[in-house]
Amino acid sequence: MIVDLTTLVLLISMVTTQDISNSVYRCPRKCTCEVDGEVTCNKGNLTEIPIRELAPFVTKLSLSKSDIPFIRRGTFAKLKDLADLNLDDNNISRIEKFAFKGLGKLHRLSIRKTSLRRLEEFSFSGLQNMTYILLSENRIETIEGSAFAGSSNIQIIFLHNNPIHVIESHAFANLRHVEYLILPFGVKSIQQDAFNGLDSVGLIRLPLMDLESMEPFTFRGLSHVIRLEIRESDLGVVQPRAFEGMVNVTSLVLLKNKIDHLKELRISAENKIKCLKLEGNHILQIPVPGSVDIQVLENFIVIDNHFPCDCRLHTLMASPLTNATNSNFTAENFCISPLNVNGKSISDIKLENLERCSNEYSLDSWNIGVSVRHTAISRYTCFIFMLMLIRCC
């Protein structure tokens, strides 16, 4: 039978791109493809990603509960429409640089319960439309610098339940608009500039850390944060300039930490911190005269902390720490030493009965003071749940 040209063109037009794709790309072995664009390979015991068998129009891909050992650079590059990728419960030990290159529409990535020990430089780079990265319950020990470079729109990063020991400089560089960044328990080292380049964050929570010291410029370059919370940690020695270089932090909260030596606490006007709260901390060594300068725009709260109540109490009572905006410093803070006054309110101690320390600095050197500037806070535009975070004090 002879078919004229017009009829042939009509027949070709009736064959859609997806029809052609379906004839070429079959559902990968050990996978199910019940919904167009969605591929599920859970419990398939895969040892490699069946990328050649996957149609380029896949939008949702689950490869969980398999034995995939690593993710190579550009593995998923042909899946231009991929929006949701699940790699949970695999044996992944390494993610190469630019592993997710080309996934311009990916908005959710889950890599949990794997053997992954390190977030390498640029491993999550270039994910412009990413919303969620779920990295909990892995074996991650180190976050290298620029691990998330070029993925500025990530909103939520979950890293809990990882044995992270080191956060390297610029680990979160170039991230913008992050709603939650909650680090796992047990971080042992935060390098200088670890948060440099991290901008417009809702909540940063640093819980249960075990630091030898909080280094100078730990938070340099961090900007526009609603709440930075350091809690229930051993901070070791808080070094001079630890908080220098961060800017526009609505609330800075130090909650229930152990501080061996507070060498310096300077919050300058340039930091633009509206609320500083020291609550429930155990401070073993009182800072020397001249090493504390607190300038906040709205509230400075010092409550339920424990300080040495020996001869060093004279130095404490002359320091700017006692000039907080809460009503009564001595009634609302407590003694940690000597043992016979442990747990007592500082107001129970008669300062005039305490001898001064023999090496105590002249109290006249406390000339910096606290400047608590009560200025109107402009309305901060954010999500409703973010408004709750502002209530630091």
Short mmCIF file of C-alpha atoms in Angstrom, two decimals:
data_model
loop_
_atom_site.label_atom_id
_atom_site.label_comp_id
_atom_site.label_asym_id
_atom_site.label_seq_id
_atom_site.Cartn_x
_atom_site.Cartn_y
_atom_site.Cartn_z
CA MET A 1 0.00 0.00 0.00
CA ILE A 2 1.28 3.41 -0.97
CA VAL A 3 0.90 6.12 1.70
CA ASP A 4 0.94 9.71 0.52
CA LEU A 5 3.17 12.31 2.23
CA THR A 6 0.30 14.04 4.07
CA THR A 7 -0.88 10.81 5.68
CA LEU A 8 2.67 9.91 6.71
CA VAL A 9 3.17 13.25 8.45
CA LEU A 10 -0.14 12.78 10.29
CA LEU A 11 0.85 9.33 11.51
CA ILE A 12 4.21 10.59 12.77
CA SER A 13 2.54 13.47 14.64
CA MET A 14 0.36 11.01 16.55
CA VAL A 15 3.45 9.42 18.13
CA THR A 16 4.43 11.47 21.18
CA THR A 17 7.90 11.92 22.54
CA GLN A 18 6.95 9.88 25.60
CA ASP A 19 5.69 7.03 23.43
CA ILE A 20 9.08 6.93 21.72
CA SER A 21 10.85 7.19 25.06
CA ASN A 22 8.77 4.38 26.53
CA SER A 23 9.69 2.15 23.62
CA VAL A 24 13.40 2.80 24.21
CA TYR A 25 13.52 3.10 28.01
CA ARG A 26 11.99 0.21 29.85
CA CYS A 27 11.58 0.12 33.60
CA PRO A 28 14.97 -0.91 35.05
CA ARG A 29 15.26 -4.44 36.35
CA LYS A 30 14.44 -4.73 40.09
CA CYS A 31 12.49 -1.44 39.90
CA THR A 32 8.83 -0.46 39.57
CA CYS A 33 7.48 2.31 37.35
CA GLU A 34 3.78 2.42 38.15
CA VAL A 35 3.44 6.20 37.73
CA ASP A 36 4.80 8.12 34.76
CA GLY A 37 8.04 9.80 35.69
CA GLU A 38 8.42 7.97 39.01
CA VAL A 39 10.88 5.09 39.43
CA THR A 40 11.21 3.08 42.65
CA CYS A 41 14.09 0.67 43.14
CA ASN A 42 13.80 0.04 46.88
CA LYS A 43 15.09 -3.31 48.14
CA GLY A 44 16.54 -4.03 44.73
CA ASN A 45 20.01 -4.84 46.06
CA LEU A 46 21.49 -2.68 43.33
CA THR A 47 25.27 -2.31 43.27
CA GLU A 48 25.24 0.49 40.71
CA ILE A 49 22.82 3.14 39.50
CA PRO A 50 20.92 1.91 36.38
CA ILE A 51 21.34 5.28 34.70
CA ARG A 52 21.35 3.89 31.12
CA GLU A 53 17.94 2.31 31.64
CA LEU A 54 16.34 5.42 33.13
CA ALA A 55 14.25 7.63 30.87
CA PRO A 56 15.39 11.27 30.77
CA PHE A 57 11.93 12.49 31.82
CA VAL A 58 12.07 10.82 35.28
CA THR A 59 10.97 13.28 37.98
CA LYS A 60 11.16 11.10 41.10
CA LEU A 61 13.76 8.42 41.71
CA SER A 62 14.20 6.22 44.77
CA LEU A 63 17.27 3.96 45.00
CA SER A 64 17.09 3.18 48.71
CA LYS A 65 17.95 -0.05 50.52
CA SER A 66 20.60 -1.14 48.04
CA ASP A 67 24.37 -1.56 47.97
CA ILE A 68 25.47 1.42 45.88
CA PRO A 69 29.04 2.28 47.04
CA PHE A 70 29.65 5.81 45.65
CA ILE A 71 28.22 8.61 43.53
CA ARG A 72 30.40 9.67 40.63
CA ARG A 73 30.62 13.15 39.15
CA GLY A 74 27.66 13.93 36.89
CA THR A 75 26.03 10.55 37.41
CA PHE A 76 22.50 11.92 37.06
CA ALA A 77 23.27 14.64 34.49
CA LYS A 78 20.85 13.34 31.85
CA LEU A 79 17.87 13.44 34.26
CA LYS A 80 17.11 17.10 33.61
CA ASP A 81 13.60 16.89 35.09
CA LEU A 82 14.53 15.05 38.29
CA ALA A 83 12.98 16.80 41.30
CA ASP A 84 13.17 14.20 44.09
CA LEU A 85 16.09 11.80 44.67
CA ASN A 86 16.28 9.24 47.49
CA LEU A 87 19.54 7.38 48.17
CA ASP A 88 18.82 6.26 51.75
CA ASP A 89 20.07 2.99 53.23
CA ASN A 90 22.95 2.45 50.83
CA ASN A 91 26.62 1.65 51.27
CA ILE A 92 27.69 5.06 49.93
CA SER A 93 31.16 5.92 51.22
CA ARG A 94 31.99 8.79 48.86
CA ILE A 95 30.25 11.50 46.89
CA GLU A 96 32.56 12.99 44.27
CA LYS A 97 32.79 16.68 43.43
CA PHE A 98 29.87 17.90 41.31
CA ALA A 99 28.14 14.54 41.72
CA PHE A 100 24.73 16.12 41.12
CA LYS A 101 25.80 18.39 38.27
CA GLY A 102 23.05 19.11 35.79
CA LEU A 103 20.11 18.58 38.15
CA GLY A 104 18.67 22.06 37.78
CA LYS A 105 15.19 21.04 38.94
CA LEU A 106 16.17 18.89 41.93
CA HIS A 107 14.54 20.28 45.09
CA ARG A 108 14.72 17.34 47.52
CA LEU A 109 17.73 15.09 48.13
CA SER A 110 17.82 12.43 50.83
CA ILE A 111 21.02 10.55 51.69
CA ARG A 112 20.51 8.95 55.11
CA LYS A 113 21.76 5.82 56.85
CA THR A 114 24.81 5.34 54.63
CA SER A 115 28.56 4.86 55.16
CA LEU A 116 29.34 8.43 54.09
CA ARG A 117 32.15 9.89 56.26
CA ARG A 118 33.04 13.17 54.57
CA LEU A 119 31.27 15.94 52.69
CA GLU A 120 33.92 16.79 50.14
CA GLU A 121 34.53 20.16 48.53
CA PHE A 122 31.83 20.91 45.90
CA SER A 123 30.06 17.59 46.51
CA PHE A 124 26.68 19.36 46.68
CA SER A 125 27.60 22.20 44.35
CA GLY A 126 25.37 23.79 41.72
CA LEU A 127 21.95 22.73 43.05
CA GLN A 128 20.20 26.01 42.32
CA ASN A 129 16.64 24.89 43.05
CA MET A 130 17.39 22.66 46.02
CA THR A 131 15.06 23.08 49.02
CA TYR A 132 15.84 20.14 51.32
CA ILE A 133 19.04 18.17 51.86
CA LEU A 134 18.59 15.35 54.37
CA LEU A 135 21.96 14.00 55.56
CA SER A 136 21.07 12.60 58.96
CA GLU A 137 22.12 9.24 60.42
CA ASN A 138 25.27 8.82 58.35
CA ARG A 139 28.89 8.54 59.53
CA ILE A 140 29.92 12.04 58.49
CA GLU A 141 32.96 13.25 60.45
CA THR A 142 34.11 16.25 58.39
CA ILE A 143 32.46 18.98 56.38
CA GLU A 144 35.02 20.40 53.95
CA GLY A 145 35.08 23.99 52.76
CA SER A 146 32.69 24.87 49.90
CA ALA A 147 30.80 21.58 50.19
CA PHE A 148 27.59 23.42 49.25
CA ALA A 149 29.10 26.10 47.00
CA GLY A 150 26.78 27.34 44.28
CA SER A 151 23.65 25.91 45.93
CA SER A 152 22.45 29.19 47.34
CA ASN A 153 18.73 28.40 47.62
CA ILE A 154 18.89 25.47 50.04
CA GLN A 155 16.40 26.12 52.82
CA ILE A 156 16.82 23.17 55.18
CA ILE A 157 19.92 21.06 55.91
CA PHE A 158 19.53 18.21 58.39
CA LEU A 159 22.85 16.86 59.69
CA HIS A 160 21.77 15.38 63.01
CA ASN A 161 22.93 11.96 64.18
CA ASN A 162 26.34 12.17 62.51
CA PRO A 163 29.68 11.92 64.37
CA ILE A 164 30.89 15.23 62.91
CA HIS A 165 34.24 16.15 64.46
CA VAL A 166 35.47 18.98 62.23
CA ILE A 167 33.74 21.81 60.44
CA GLU A 168 36.30 23.32 58.09
CA SER A 169 36.62 26.96 57.04
CA HIS A 170 33.93 28.10 54.60
CA ALA A 171 32.00 24.83 55.01
CA PHE A 172 28.69 26.61 54.39
CA ALA A 173 29.94 29.35 52.07
CA ASN A 174 27.49 30.92 49.61
CA LEU A 175 24.37 29.41 51.16
CA ARG A 176 21.46 31.86 51.20
CA HIS A 177 18.00 31.75 52.75
CA VAL A 178 18.55 28.69 54.95
CA GLU A 179 15.64 28.28 57.36
CA TYR A 180 17.24 25.64 59.60
CA LEU A 181 20.86 24.59 60.03
CA ILE A 182 21.06 22.20 62.98
CA LEU A 183 24.41 20.53 63.54
CA PRO A 184 24.71 17.13 65.25
CA PHE A 185 25.98 16.43 68.73
CA GLY A 186 29.68 16.04 69.50
CA VAL A 187 31.40 18.52 67.16
CA LYS A 188 35.01 18.77 68.36
CA SER A 189 36.48 21.50 66.17
CA ILE A 190 35.05 24.52 64.38
CA GLN A 191 37.70 26.19 62.26
CA GLN A 192 38.02 29.92 61.72
CA ASP A 193 35.53 31.25 59.18
CA ALA A 194 33.52 28.01 59.28
CA PHE A 195 30.32 30.00 58.69
CA ASN A 196 31.83 32.67 56.45
CA GLY A 197 29.55 33.37 53.51
CA LEU A 198 26.44 31.91 55.17
CA ASP A 199 23.73 34.55 54.83
CA SER A 200 20.03 34.99 55.67
CA VAL A 201 19.46 32.11 58.09
CA GLY A 202 16.49 31.44 60.35
CA LEU A 203 18.03 29.20 63.02
CA ILE A 204 21.57 27.95 63.53
CA ARG A 205 21.74 25.52 66.45
CA LEU A 206 25.07 24.20 67.77
CA PRO A 207 24.21 21.63 70.47
CA LEU A 208 26.35 19.39 72.70
CA MET A 209 29.73 20.31 71.23
CA ASP A 210 32.99 19.18 72.83
CA LEU A 211 35.47 21.92 71.94
CA GLU A 212 38.91 22.52 73.35
CA SER A 213 38.43 26.14 72.43
CA MET A 214 36.20 28.47 70.47
CA GLU A 215 38.68 30.00 68.06
CA PRO A 216 39.05 33.62 66.96
CA PHE A 217 36.78 34.52 64.02
CA THR A 218 34.67 31.37 64.35
CA PHE A 219 31.62 33.30 63.13
CA ARG A 220 33.29 35.86 60.87
CA GLY A 221 31.31 36.47 57.70
CA LEU A 222 28.05 35.09 59.11
CA SER A 223 25.23 37.54 58.43
CA HIS A 224 21.48 38.09 58.78
CA VAL A 225 20.61 35.34 61.26
CA ILE A 226 17.40 35.34 63.29
CA ARG A 227 18.77 33.08 66.04
CA LEU A 228 22.25 31.69 66.69
CA GLU A 229 22.03 29.22 69.56
CA ILE A 230 25.02 27.57 71.26
CA ARG A 231 23.72 25.17 73.87
CA GLU A 232 24.64 22.40 76.32
CA SER A 233 28.23 22.29 75.10
CA ASP A 234 31.73 22.21 76.51
CA LEU A 235 33.19 25.31 74.89
CA GLY A 236 36.61 25.01 76.53
CA VAL A 237 38.37 28.37 76.23
CA VAL A 238 36.44 31.14 74.49
CA GLN A 239 39.29 32.92 72.73
CA PRO A 240 39.48 36.65 71.99
CA ARG A 241 37.59 37.67 68.83
CA ALA A 242 35.51 34.49 68.76
CA PHE A 243 32.39 36.48 67.84
CA GLU A 244 34.11 39.15 65.77
CA GLY A 245 33.02 39.68 62.19
CA MET A 246 29.44 38.41 62.30
CA VAL A 247 26.69 40.92 61.57
CA ASN A 248 22.90 41.35 61.85
CA VAL A 249 22.13 38.56 64.32
CA THR A 250 18.74 39.13 65.91
CA SER A 251 19.41 36.82 68.87
CA LEU A 252 22.65 35.30 70.15
CA VAL A 253 21.95 32.73 72.87
CA LEU A 254 24.53 30.87 75.00
CA LEU A 255 22.50 28.30 76.92
CA LYS A 256 23.68 25.80 79.56
CA ASN A 257 27.29 25.60 78.39
CA LYS A 258 30.47 24.83 80.34
CA ILE A 259 33.12 27.48 79.74
CA ASP A 260 36.55 26.80 81.22
CA HIS A 261 37.83 30.30 80.56
CA LEU A 262 35.99 33.23 79.08
CA LYS A 263 39.04 35.11 77.84
CA GLU A 264 37.04 37.74 76.05
CA LEU A 265 33.45 38.61 75.24
CA ARG A 266 33.15 41.55 72.88
CA ILE A 267 29.91 42.26 71.09
CA SER A 268 30.39 45.50 69.21
CA ALA A 269 27.87 47.84 67.65
CA GLU A 270 29.07 46.62 64.25
CA ASN A 271 27.70 43.13 65.05
CA LYS A 272 24.17 44.62 65.17
CA ILE A 273 22.92 42.07 67.69
CA LYS A 274 19.49 42.93 69.09
CA CYS A 275 19.41 40.37 71.88
CA LEU A 276 22.24 38.65 73.77
CA LYS A 277 21.29 36.02 76.33
CA LEU A 278 23.62 34.13 78.69
CA GLU A 279 21.53 31.57 80.53
CA GLY A 280 22.47 28.59 82.69
CA ASN A 281 26.17 28.58 81.82
CA HIS A 282 28.94 27.36 84.15
CA ILE A 283 31.85 29.77 83.80
CA LEU A 284 34.92 28.51 85.65
CA GLN A 285 37.22 31.48 85.05
CA ILE A 286 35.98 35.06 85.21
CA PRO A 287 37.27 37.28 82.39
CA VAL A 288 39.92 39.81 83.38
CA PRO A 289 39.09 43.52 83.54
CA GLY A 290 38.81 45.14 80.14
CA SER A 291 38.02 41.94 78.24
CA VAL A 292 34.23 42.33 78.19
CA ASP A 293 32.40 44.87 76.06
CA ILE A 294 28.73 44.34 75.29
CA GLN A 295 26.89 46.60 72.88
CA VAL A 296 23.48 45.32 71.84
CA LEU A 297 20.50 47.14 70.42
CA GLU A 298 17.67 45.81 72.56
CA ASN A 299 18.24 43.29 75.36
CA PHE A 300 21.18 41.84 77.27
CA ILE A 301 20.14 39.04 79.65
CA VAL A 302 22.41 37.25 82.16
CA ILE A 303 20.45 34.72 84.19
CA ASP A 304 20.91 31.39 86.04
CA ASN A 305 24.66 31.29 85.36
CA HIS A 306 27.23 29.94 87.83
CA PHE A 307 30.43 31.87 88.59
CA PRO A 308 33.34 31.52 91.04
CA CYS A 309 32.45 33.23 94.32
CA ASP A 310 35.93 33.42 95.86
CA CYS A 311 38.19 36.46 95.73
CA ARG A 312 37.41 36.75 92.01
CA LEU A 313 33.88 37.82 92.84
CA HIS A 314 35.17 41.40 93.23
CA THR A 315 36.25 41.32 89.58
CA LEU A 316 32.92 39.86 88.46
CA MET A 317 30.85 42.45 90.29
CA ALA A 318 32.82 45.26 88.67
CA SER A 319 32.42 43.78 85.18
CA PRO A 320 29.88 44.74 82.50
CA LEU A 321 28.27 41.30 82.92
CA THR A 322 26.39 42.67 85.93
CA ASN A 323 24.88 45.52 83.91
CA ALA A 324 22.44 43.32 82.02
CA THR A 325 18.90 44.53 81.42
CA ASN A 326 17.35 41.86 83.64
CA SER A 327 16.47 43.25 87.05
CA ASN A 328 18.87 41.77 89.59
CA PHE A 329 22.15 40.11 88.61
CA THR A 330 23.13 38.88 92.09
CA ALA A 331 19.72 37.33 92.81
CA GLU A 332 19.44 35.63 89.42
CA ASN A 333 22.93 34.12 89.17
CA PHE A 334 24.75 31.60 91.37
CA CYS A 335 28.04 30.38 92.77
CA ILE A 336 29.94 27.41 91.36
CA SER A 337 32.85 27.57 93.80
CA PRO A 338 34.16 27.27 96.49
CA LEU A 339 32.40 24.04 97.39
CA ASN A 340 30.79 25.42 100.54
CA VAL A 341 28.83 28.02 98.54
CA ASN A 342 28.15 25.92 95.44
CA GLY A 343 24.58 26.51 94.25
CA LYS A 344 23.99 29.54 96.45
CA SER A 345 22.72 32.78 95.01
CA ILE A 346 25.41 35.41 94.56
CA SER A 347 23.19 37.70 96.61
CA ASP A 348 23.88 35.45 99.64
CA ILE A 349 27.59 36.26 99.49
CA LYS A 350 28.79 39.27 101.45
CA LEU A 351 31.28 40.85 99.11
CA GLU A 352 32.82 43.00 101.85
CA ASN A 353 33.87 39.85 103.73
CA LEU A 354 35.86 38.49 100.75
CA GLU A 355 39.52 39.37 100.41
CA ARG A 356 40.69 40.52 97.03
CA CYS A 357 42.87 38.25 94.94
CA SER A 358 46.55 39.13 95.26
CA ASN A 359 46.99 39.34 91.48
CA GLU A 360 43.70 41.09 90.81
CA TYR A 361 43.74 43.88 88.27
CA SER A 362 42.75 47.36 89.34
CA LEU A 363 39.02 47.65 89.17
CA ASP A 364 39.45 51.11 87.67
CA SER A 365 40.43 49.39 84.42
CA TRP A 366 36.80 48.35 83.95
CA ASN A 367 36.09 51.42 81.89
CA ILE A 368 34.47 49.91 78.86
CA GLY A 369 31.04 49.17 80.28
CA VAL A 370 27.91 48.01 78.61
CA SER A 371 26.00 50.06 76.14
CA VAL A 372 22.47 48.75 75.85
CA ARG A 373 20.84 50.90 73.26
CA HIS A 374 17.07 50.81 73.30
CA THR A 375 16.06 51.46 69.74
CA ALA A 376 12.98 50.50 67.87
CA ILE A 377 13.29 47.22 66.00
CA SER A 378 12.00 47.48 62.48
CA ARG A 379 9.53 44.84 61.44
CA TYR A 380 11.28 41.75 60.22
CA THR A 381 9.60 40.08 57.27
CA CYS A 382 9.73 36.29 57.56
CA PHE A 383 7.58 33.18 57.88
CA ILE A 384 5.24 32.83 60.86
CA PHE A 385 7.34 30.10 62.45
CA MET A 386 10.38 32.37 62.20
CA LEU A 387 8.68 34.94 64.38
CA MET A 388 8.86 32.52 67.29
CA LEU A 389 12.63 32.31 66.97
CA ILE A 390 13.01 36.03 67.61
CA ARG A 391 11.73 35.63 71.18
CA CYS A 392 15.16 35.19 72.71
CA CYS A 393 14.61 37.14 75.90
#
